[in-house]
Amino acid sequence: MPNDLSVLQGQRCNQSESRSVMRLHQGDCITLRSDAGLFQVIGIDGDHDRCWVRQWPLKPQGSPVFEVPLDQITSPSGSD
């Protein structure tokens, strides 16, 4: 694969950013650099460095799914 992201079996991916490694799995709860809320990973597209997330916890009327670049994701603790 020509980029630093590789998709592994089971919707898992590794992304190298500087010297740290981010491990992202479908179902993980994450935060975004642009939003303090909590989001759940729905799907990952490692070939295009994107994933789909929805707000967590789910709202009674449902939480819309939207696409974000992988470089906008941080772990809930803020360390990535």
PDB file of N, CA and C in Angstrom:
ATOM      1  N   MET A   1       0.852  -1.175   0.000  1.00  0.00           N
ATOM      2  CA  MET A   1       0.000   0.000   0.000  1.00  0.00           C
ATOM      3  C   MET A   1       0.898   1.239   0.000  1.00  0.00           C
ATOM      4  N   PRO A   2       0.604   2.240  -0.802  1.00  0.00           N
ATOM      5  CA  PRO A   2       1.515   3.363  -0.972  1.00  0.00           C
ATOM      6  C   PRO A   2       1.532   4.376   0.165  1.00  0.00           C
ATOM      7  N   ASN A   3       0.598   4.316   1.106  1.00  0.00           N
ATOM      8  CA  ASN A   3       0.616   5.290   2.200  1.00  0.00           C
ATOM      9  C   ASN A   3       0.969   4.616   3.518  1.00  0.00           C
ATOM     10  N   ASP A   4       0.964   5.382   4.591  1.00  0.00           N
ATOM     11  CA  ASP A   4       1.345   4.855   5.893  1.00  0.00           C
ATOM     12  C   ASP A   4       0.230   4.079   6.581  1.00  0.00           C
ATOM     13  N   LEU A   5      -0.911   3.961   5.970  1.00  0.00           N
ATOM     14  CA  LEU A   5      -2.057   3.298   6.575  1.00  0.00           C
ATOM     15  C   LEU A   5      -2.236   1.930   5.955  1.00  0.00           C
ATOM     16  N   SER A   6      -2.403   0.912   6.770  1.00  0.00           N
ATOM     17  CA  SER A   6      -2.657  -0.421   6.237  1.00  0.00           C
ATOM     18  C   SER A   6      -3.865  -1.013   6.937  1.00  0.00           C
ATOM     19  N   VAL A   7      -4.781  -1.565   6.160  1.00  0.00           N
ATOM     20  CA  VAL A   7      -5.988  -2.169   6.718  1.00  0.00           C
ATOM     21  C   VAL A   7      -5.708  -3.635   6.984  1.00  0.00           C
ATOM     22  N   LEU A   8      -6.024  -4.076   8.172  1.00  0.00           N
ATOM     23  CA  LEU A   8      -5.832  -5.460   8.554  1.00  0.00           C
ATOM     24  C   LEU A   8      -7.182  -6.148   8.629  1.00  0.00           C
ATOM     25  N   GLN A   9      -7.178  -7.448   8.721  1.00  0.00           N
ATOM     26  CA  GLN A   9      -8.407  -8.212   8.807  1.00  0.00           C
ATOM     27  C   GLN A   9      -9.263  -7.725   9.975  1.00  0.00           C
ATOM     28  N   GLY A  10     -10.576  -7.615   9.771  1.00  0.00           N
ATOM     29  CA  GLY A  10     -11.479  -7.207  10.837  1.00  0.00           C
ATOM     30  C   GLY A  10     -11.601  -5.707  10.991  1.00  0.00           C
ATOM     31  N   GLN A  11     -11.438  -4.938   9.926  1.00  0.00           N
ATOM     32  CA  GLN A  11     -11.577  -3.483   9.952  1.00  0.00           C
ATOM     33  C   GLN A  11     -10.563  -2.821  10.888  1.00  0.00           C
ATOM     34  N   ARG A  12      -9.394  -3.339  10.997  1.00  0.00           N
ATOM     35  CA  ARG A  12      -8.362  -2.739  11.845  1.00  0.00           C
ATOM     36  C   ARG A  12      -7.378  -1.987  10.966  1.00  0.00           C
ATOM     37  N   CYS A  13      -6.837  -0.900  11.506  1.00  0.00           N
ATOM     38  CA  CYS A  13      -5.834  -0.187  10.728  1.00  0.00           C
ATOM     39  C   CYS A  13      -4.773   0.390  11.642  1.00  0.00           C
ATOM     40  N   ASN A  14      -3.618   0.597  11.090  1.00  0.00           N
ATOM     41  CA  ASN A  14      -2.514   1.248  11.780  1.00  0.00           C
ATOM     42  C   ASN A  14      -2.150   2.478  10.978  1.00  0.00           C
ATOM     43  N   GLN A  15      -1.989   3.595  11.669  1.00  0.00           N
ATOM     44  CA  GLN A  15      -1.585   4.810  10.977  1.00  0.00           C
ATOM     45  C   GLN A  15      -0.373   5.367  11.699  1.00  0.00           C
ATOM     46  N   SER A  16       0.704   5.569  10.963  1.00  0.00           N
ATOM     47  CA  SER A  16       1.889   6.163  11.560  1.00  0.00           C
ATOM     48  C   SER A  16       1.795   7.669  11.454  1.00  0.00           C
ATOM     49  N   GLU A  17       1.889   8.341  12.579  1.00  0.00           N
ATOM     50  CA  GLU A  17       1.919   9.794  12.617  1.00  0.00           C
ATOM     51  C   GLU A  17       3.166  10.162  13.410  1.00  0.00           C
ATOM     52  N   SER A  18       4.077  10.870  12.801  1.00  0.00           N
ATOM     53  CA  SER A  18       5.390  11.124  13.360  1.00  0.00           C
ATOM     54  C   SER A  18       5.966   9.801  13.839  1.00  0.00           C
ATOM     55  N   ARG A  19       6.177   9.646  15.142  1.00  0.00           N
ATOM     56  CA  ARG A  19       6.731   8.393  15.634  1.00  0.00           C
ATOM     57  C   ARG A  19       5.713   7.564  16.399  1.00  0.00           C
ATOM     58  N   SER A  20       4.504   8.061  16.563  1.00  0.00           N
ATOM     59  CA  SER A  20       3.489   7.306  17.293  1.00  0.00           C
ATOM     60  C   SER A  20       2.635   6.499  16.315  1.00  0.00           C
ATOM     61  N   VAL A  21       1.962   5.486  16.826  1.00  0.00           N
ATOM     62  CA  VAL A  21       1.099   4.647  16.007  1.00  0.00           C
ATOM     63  C   VAL A  21      -0.302   4.688  16.593  1.00  0.00           C
ATOM     64  N   MET A  22      -1.285   4.937  15.723  1.00  0.00           N
ATOM     65  CA  MET A  22      -2.671   4.949  16.151  1.00  0.00           C
ATOM     66  C   MET A  22      -3.313   3.658  15.675  1.00  0.00           C
ATOM     67  N   ARG A  23      -3.992   2.969  16.572  1.00  0.00           N
ATOM     68  CA  ARG A  23      -4.729   1.765  16.211  1.00  0.00           C
ATOM     69  C   ARG A  23      -6.205   2.093  16.298  1.00  0.00           C
ATOM     70  N   LEU A  24      -6.915   1.874  15.210  1.00  0.00           N
ATOM     71  CA  LEU A  24      -8.324   2.226  15.121  1.00  0.00           C
ATOM     72  C   LEU A  24      -9.115   0.999  14.711  1.00  0.00           C
ATOM     73  N   HIS A  25     -10.189   0.721  15.441  1.00  0.00           N
ATOM     74  CA  HIS A  25     -11.026  -0.437  15.168  1.00  0.00           C
ATOM     75  C   HIS A  25     -12.475  -0.004  15.015  1.00  0.00           C
ATOM     76  N   GLN A  26     -13.206  -0.734  14.212  1.00  0.00           N
ATOM     77  CA  GLN A  26     -14.636  -0.494  14.081  1.00  0.00           C
ATOM     78  C   GLN A  26     -15.272  -0.688  15.459  1.00  0.00           C
ATOM     79  N   GLY A  27     -16.112   0.271  15.871  1.00  0.00           N
ATOM     80  CA  GLY A  27     -16.755   0.212  17.179  1.00  0.00           C
ATOM     81  C   GLY A  27     -16.044   1.022  18.248  1.00  0.00           C
ATOM     82  N   ASP A  28     -14.799   1.458  17.984  1.00  0.00           N
ATOM     83  CA  ASP A  28     -14.060   2.272  18.956  1.00  0.00           C
ATOM     84  C   ASP A  28     -14.767   3.596  19.211  1.00  0.00           C
ATOM     85  N   CYS A  29     -14.640   4.106  20.421  1.00  0.00           N
ATOM     86  CA  CYS A  29     -15.090   5.465  20.734  1.00  0.00           C
ATOM     87  C   CYS A  29     -13.880   6.386  20.638  1.00  0.00           C
ATOM     88  N   ILE A  30     -14.054   7.486  19.920  1.00  0.00           N
ATOM     89  CA  ILE A  30     -12.956   8.423  19.663  1.00  0.00           C
ATOM     90  C   ILE A  30     -13.457   9.853  19.844  1.00  0.00           C
ATOM     91  N   THR A  31     -12.536  10.788  19.833  1.00  0.00           N
ATOM     92  CA  THR A  31     -12.886  12.207  19.773  1.00  0.00           C
ATOM     93  C   THR A  31     -12.280  12.768  18.494  1.00  0.00           C
ATOM     94  N   LEU A  32     -12.760  13.933  18.100  1.00  0.00           N
ATOM     95  CA  LEU A  32     -12.249  14.607  16.912  1.00  0.00           C
ATOM     96  C   LEU A  32     -11.483  15.848  17.334  1.00  0.00           C
ATOM     97  N   ARG A  33     -10.481  16.209  16.571  1.00  0.00           N
ATOM     98  CA  ARG A  33      -9.710  17.420  16.883  1.00  0.00           C
ATOM     99  C   ARG A  33     -10.599  18.654  16.871  1.00  0.00           C
ATOM    100  N   SER A  34     -11.678  18.629  16.080  1.00  0.00           N
ATOM    101  CA  SER A  34     -12.540  19.799  15.923  1.00  0.00           C
ATOM    102  C   SER A  34     -13.770  19.785  16.829  1.00  0.00           C
ATOM    103  N   ASP A  35     -13.939  18.745  17.654  1.00  0.00           N
ATOM    104  CA  ASP A  35     -15.148  18.623  18.470  1.00  0.00           C
ATOM    105  C   ASP A  35     -14.818  17.888  19.758  1.00  0.00           C
ATOM    106  N   ALA A  36     -15.333  18.368  20.884  1.00  0.00           N
ATOM    107  CA  ALA A  36     -15.043  17.748  22.178  1.00  0.00           C
ATOM    108  C   ALA A  36     -15.941  16.551  22.467  1.00  0.00           C
ATOM    109  N   GLY A  37     -16.955  16.301  21.623  1.00  0.00           N
ATOM    110  CA  GLY A  37     -17.881  15.199  21.861  1.00  0.00           C
ATOM    111  C   GLY A  37     -17.241  13.844  21.616  1.00  0.00           C
ATOM    112  N   LEU A  38     -17.960  12.801  21.997  1.00  0.00           N
ATOM    113  CA  LEU A  38     -17.512  11.425  21.817  1.00  0.00           C
ATOM    114  C   LEU A  38     -18.210  10.840  20.592  1.00  0.00           C
ATOM    115  N   PHE A  39     -17.472  10.062  19.776  1.00  0.00           N
ATOM    116  CA  PHE A  39     -18.001   9.491  18.546  1.00  0.00           C
ATOM    117  C   PHE A  39     -17.618   8.022  18.459  1.00  0.00           C
ATOM    118  N   GLN A  40     -18.449   7.230  17.760  1.00  0.00           N
ATOM    119  CA  GLN A  40     -18.182   5.815  17.544  1.00  0.00           C
ATOM    120  C   GLN A  40     -17.778   5.601  16.089  1.00  0.00           C
ATOM    121  N   VAL A  41     -16.725   4.808  15.872  1.00  0.00           N
ATOM    122  CA  VAL A  41     -16.267   4.485  14.523  1.00  0.00           C
ATOM    123  C   VAL A  41     -17.203   3.432  13.931  1.00  0.00           C
ATOM    124  N   ILE A  42     -17.771   3.740  12.767  1.00  0.00           N
ATOM    125  CA  ILE A  42     -18.697   2.835  12.081  1.00  0.00           C
ATOM    126  C   ILE A  42     -17.988   2.050  10.987  1.00  0.00           C
ATOM    127  N   GLY A  43     -17.110   2.697  10.251  1.00  0.00           N
ATOM    128  CA  GLY A  43     -16.377   2.045   9.172  1.00  0.00           C
ATOM    129  C   GLY A  43     -15.074   2.760   8.907  1.00  0.00           C
ATOM    130  N   ILE A  44     -14.130   2.043   8.282  1.00  0.00           N
ATOM    131  CA  ILE A  44     -12.795   2.588   8.017  1.00  0.00           C
ATOM    132  C   ILE A  44     -12.432   2.316   6.563  1.00  0.00           C
ATOM    133  N   ASP A  45     -11.951   3.338   5.866  1.00  0.00           N
ATOM    134  CA  ASP A  45     -11.456   3.207   4.498  1.00  0.00           C
ATOM    135  C   ASP A  45      -9.977   3.569   4.510  1.00  0.00           C
ATOM    136  N   GLY A  46      -9.144   2.585   4.732  1.00  0.00           N
ATOM    137  CA  GLY A  46      -7.713   2.813   4.821  1.00  0.00           C
ATOM    138  C   GLY A  46      -7.080   3.246   3.517  1.00  0.00           C
ATOM    139  N   ASP A  47      -7.657   2.850   2.386  1.00  0.00           N
ATOM    140  CA  ASP A  47      -7.106   3.240   1.090  1.00  0.00           C
ATOM    141  C   ASP A  47      -7.221   4.739   0.849  1.00  0.00           C
ATOM    142  N   HIS A  48      -8.218   5.375   1.458  1.00  0.00           N
ATOM    143  CA  HIS A  48      -8.446   6.806   1.254  1.00  0.00           C
ATOM    144  C   HIS A  48      -8.294   7.609   2.541  1.00  0.00           C
ATOM    145  N   ASP A  49      -7.744   7.005   3.591  1.00  0.00           N
ATOM    146  CA  ASP A  49      -7.490   7.680   4.878  1.00  0.00           C
ATOM    147  C   ASP A  49      -8.739   8.367   5.423  1.00  0.00           C
ATOM    148  N   ARG A  50      -9.850   7.657   5.424  1.00  0.00           N
ATOM    149  CA  ARG A  50     -11.135   8.182   5.898  1.00  0.00           C
ATOM    150  C   ARG A  50     -11.805   7.153   6.795  1.00  0.00           C
ATOM    151  N   CYS A  51     -12.711   7.629   7.626  1.00  0.00           N
ATOM    152  CA  CYS A  51     -13.579   6.722   8.358  1.00  0.00           C
ATOM    153  C   CYS A  51     -14.938   7.379   8.552  1.00  0.00           C
ATOM    154  N   TRP A  52     -15.902   6.579   8.960  1.00  0.00           N
ATOM    155  CA  TRP A  52     -17.256   7.076   9.195  1.00  0.00           C
ATOM    156  C   TRP A  52     -17.555   6.933  10.672  1.00  0.00           C
ATOM    157  N   VAL A  53     -18.116   7.976  11.241  1.00  0.00           N
ATOM    158  CA  VAL A  53     -18.390   8.013  12.679  1.00  0.00           C
ATOM    159  C   VAL A  53     -19.812   8.517  12.931  1.00  0.00           C
ATOM    160  N   ARG A  54     -20.281   8.280  14.148  1.00  0.00           N
ATOM    161  CA  ARG A  54     -21.550   8.850  14.600  1.00  0.00           C
ATOM    162  C   ARG A  54     -21.381   9.252  16.053  1.00  0.00           C
ATOM    163  N   GLN A  55     -22.187  10.211  16.483  1.00  0.00           N
ATOM    164  CA  GLN A  55     -22.094  10.694  17.852  1.00  0.00           C
ATOM    165  C   GLN A  55     -22.465   9.577  18.820  1.00  0.00           C
ATOM    166  N   TRP A  56     -21.792   9.545  19.960  1.00  0.00           N
ATOM    167  CA  TRP A  56     -22.020   8.545  20.994  1.00  0.00           C
ATOM    168  C   TRP A  56     -22.208   9.251  22.319  1.00  0.00           C
ATOM    169  N   PRO A  57     -23.147   8.862  23.159  1.00  0.00           N
ATOM    170  CA  PRO A  57     -24.090   7.762  22.961  1.00  0.00           C
ATOM    171  C   PRO A  57     -25.124   8.113  21.899  1.00  0.00           C
ATOM    172  N   LEU A  58     -25.761   7.068  21.383  1.00  0.00           N
ATOM    173  CA  LEU A  58     -26.770   7.268  20.345  1.00  0.00           C
ATOM    174  C   LEU A  58     -27.941   8.072  20.894  1.00  0.00           C
ATOM    175  N   LYS A  59     -28.468   8.952  20.067  1.00  0.00           N
ATOM    176  CA  LYS A  59     -29.653   9.723  20.432  1.00  0.00           C
ATOM    177  C   LYS A  59     -30.892   8.860  20.183  1.00  0.00           C
ATOM    178  N   PRO A  60     -31.994   9.091  20.923  1.00  0.00           N
ATOM    179  CA  PRO A  60     -33.209   8.290  20.717  1.00  0.00           C
ATOM    180  C   PRO A  60     -33.704   8.326  19.266  1.00  0.00           C
ATOM    181  N   GLN A  61     -33.550   9.456  18.587  1.00  0.00           N
ATOM    182  CA  GLN A  61     -33.996   9.561  17.195  1.00  0.00           C
ATOM    183  C   GLN A  61     -32.906   9.137  16.214  1.00  0.00           C
ATOM    184  N   GLY A  62     -31.786   8.684  16.718  1.00  0.00           N
ATOM    185  CA  GLY A  62     -30.678   8.235  15.875  1.00  0.00           C
ATOM    186  C   GLY A  62     -29.590   9.285  15.757  1.00  0.00           C
ATOM    187  N   SER A  63     -28.397   8.846  15.464  1.00  0.00           N
ATOM    188  CA  SER A  63     -27.251   9.739  15.290  1.00  0.00           C
ATOM    189  C   SER A  63     -26.753   9.610  13.858  1.00  0.00           C
ATOM    190  N   PRO A  64     -26.724  10.721  13.102  1.00  0.00           N
ATOM    191  CA  PRO A  64     -26.272  10.636  11.708  1.00  0.00           C
ATOM    192  C   PRO A  64     -24.810  10.205  11.606  1.00  0.00           C
ATOM    193  N   VAL A  65     -24.511   9.475  10.553  1.00  0.00           N
ATOM    194  CA  VAL A  65     -23.147   9.022  10.270  1.00  0.00           C
ATOM    195  C   VAL A  65     -22.516  10.015   9.305  1.00  0.00           C
ATOM    196  N   PHE A  66     -21.242  10.367   9.564  1.00  0.00           N
ATOM    197  CA  PHE A  66     -20.537  11.270   8.656  1.00  0.00           C
ATOM    198  C   PHE A  66     -19.089  10.837   8.514  1.00  0.00           C
ATOM    199  N   GLU A  67     -18.475  11.306   7.446  1.00  0.00           N
ATOM    200  CA  GLU A  67     -17.108  10.931   7.089  1.00  0.00           C
ATOM    201  C   GLU A  67     -16.117  11.944   7.640  1.00  0.00           C
ATOM    202  N   VAL A  68     -14.989  11.446   8.154  1.00  0.00           N
ATOM    203  CA  VAL A  68     -13.914  12.326   8.622  1.00  0.00           C
ATOM    204  C   VAL A  68     -12.567  11.757   8.172  1.00  0.00           C
ATOM    205  N   PRO A  69     -11.578  12.630   7.931  1.00  0.00           N
ATOM    206  CA  PRO A  69     -10.223  12.161   7.631  1.00  0.00           C
ATOM    207  C   PRO A  69      -9.604  11.532   8.882  1.00  0.00           C
ATOM    208  N   LEU A  70      -8.810  10.497   8.701  1.00  0.00           N
ATOM    209  CA  LEU A  70      -8.194   9.819   9.842  1.00  0.00           C
ATOM    210  C   LEU A  70      -7.299  10.747  10.660  1.00  0.00           C
ATOM    211  N   ASP A  71      -6.710  11.764  10.026  1.00  0.00           N
ATOM    212  CA  ASP A  71      -5.825  12.649  10.787  1.00  0.00           C
ATOM    213  C   ASP A  71      -6.587  13.595  11.718  1.00  0.00           C
ATOM    214  N   GLN A  72      -7.921  13.571  11.681  1.00  0.00           N
ATOM    215  CA  GLN A  72      -8.730  14.399  12.587  1.00  0.00           C
ATOM    216  C   GLN A  72      -9.165  13.635  13.836  1.00  0.00           C
ATOM    217  N   ILE A  73      -8.754  12.370  13.948  1.00  0.00           N
ATOM    218  CA  ILE A  73      -9.173  11.519  15.061  1.00  0.00           C
ATOM    219  C   ILE A  73      -8.146  11.550  16.182  1.00  0.00           C
ATOM    220  N   THR A  74      -8.661  11.631  17.414  1.00  0.00           N
ATOM    221  CA  THR A  74      -7.821  11.479  18.600  1.00  0.00           C
ATOM    222  C   THR A  74      -8.477  10.444  19.498  1.00  0.00           C
ATOM    223  N   SER A  75      -7.716   9.885  20.415  1.00  0.00           N
ATOM    224  CA  SER A  75      -8.305   8.943  21.367  1.00  0.00           C
ATOM    225  C   SER A  75      -9.095   9.730  22.403  1.00  0.00           C
ATOM    226  N   PRO A  76     -10.065   9.107  23.087  1.00  0.00           N
ATOM    227  CA  PRO A  76     -10.861   9.826  24.082  1.00  0.00           C
ATOM    228  C   PRO A  76     -10.023  10.481  25.174  1.00  0.00           C
ATOM    229  N   SER A  77      -8.851   9.930  25.466  1.00  0.00           N
ATOM    230  CA  SER A  77      -7.994  10.517  26.489  1.00  0.00           C
ATOM    231  C   SER A  77      -7.234  11.730  25.976  1.00  0.00           C
ATOM    232  N   GLY A  78      -7.276  11.943  24.650  1.00  0.00           N
ATOM    233  CA  GLY A  78      -6.573  13.078  24.058  1.00  0.00           C
ATOM    234  C   GLY A  78      -5.167  12.758  23.614  1.00  0.00           C
ATOM    235  N   SER A  79      -4.711  11.527  23.860  1.00  0.00           N
ATOM    236  CA  SER A  79      -3.369  11.149  23.411  1.00  0.00           C
ATOM    237  C   SER A  79      -3.486  10.248  22.207  1.00  0.00           C
ATOM    238  N   ASP A  80      -2.799  10.613  21.114  1.00  0.00           N
ATOM    239  CA  ASP A  80      -2.836   9.755  19.930  1.00  0.00           C
ATOM    240  C   ASP A  80      -1.487   9.481  19.403  1.00  0.00           C
TER     241      ASP A  80
END
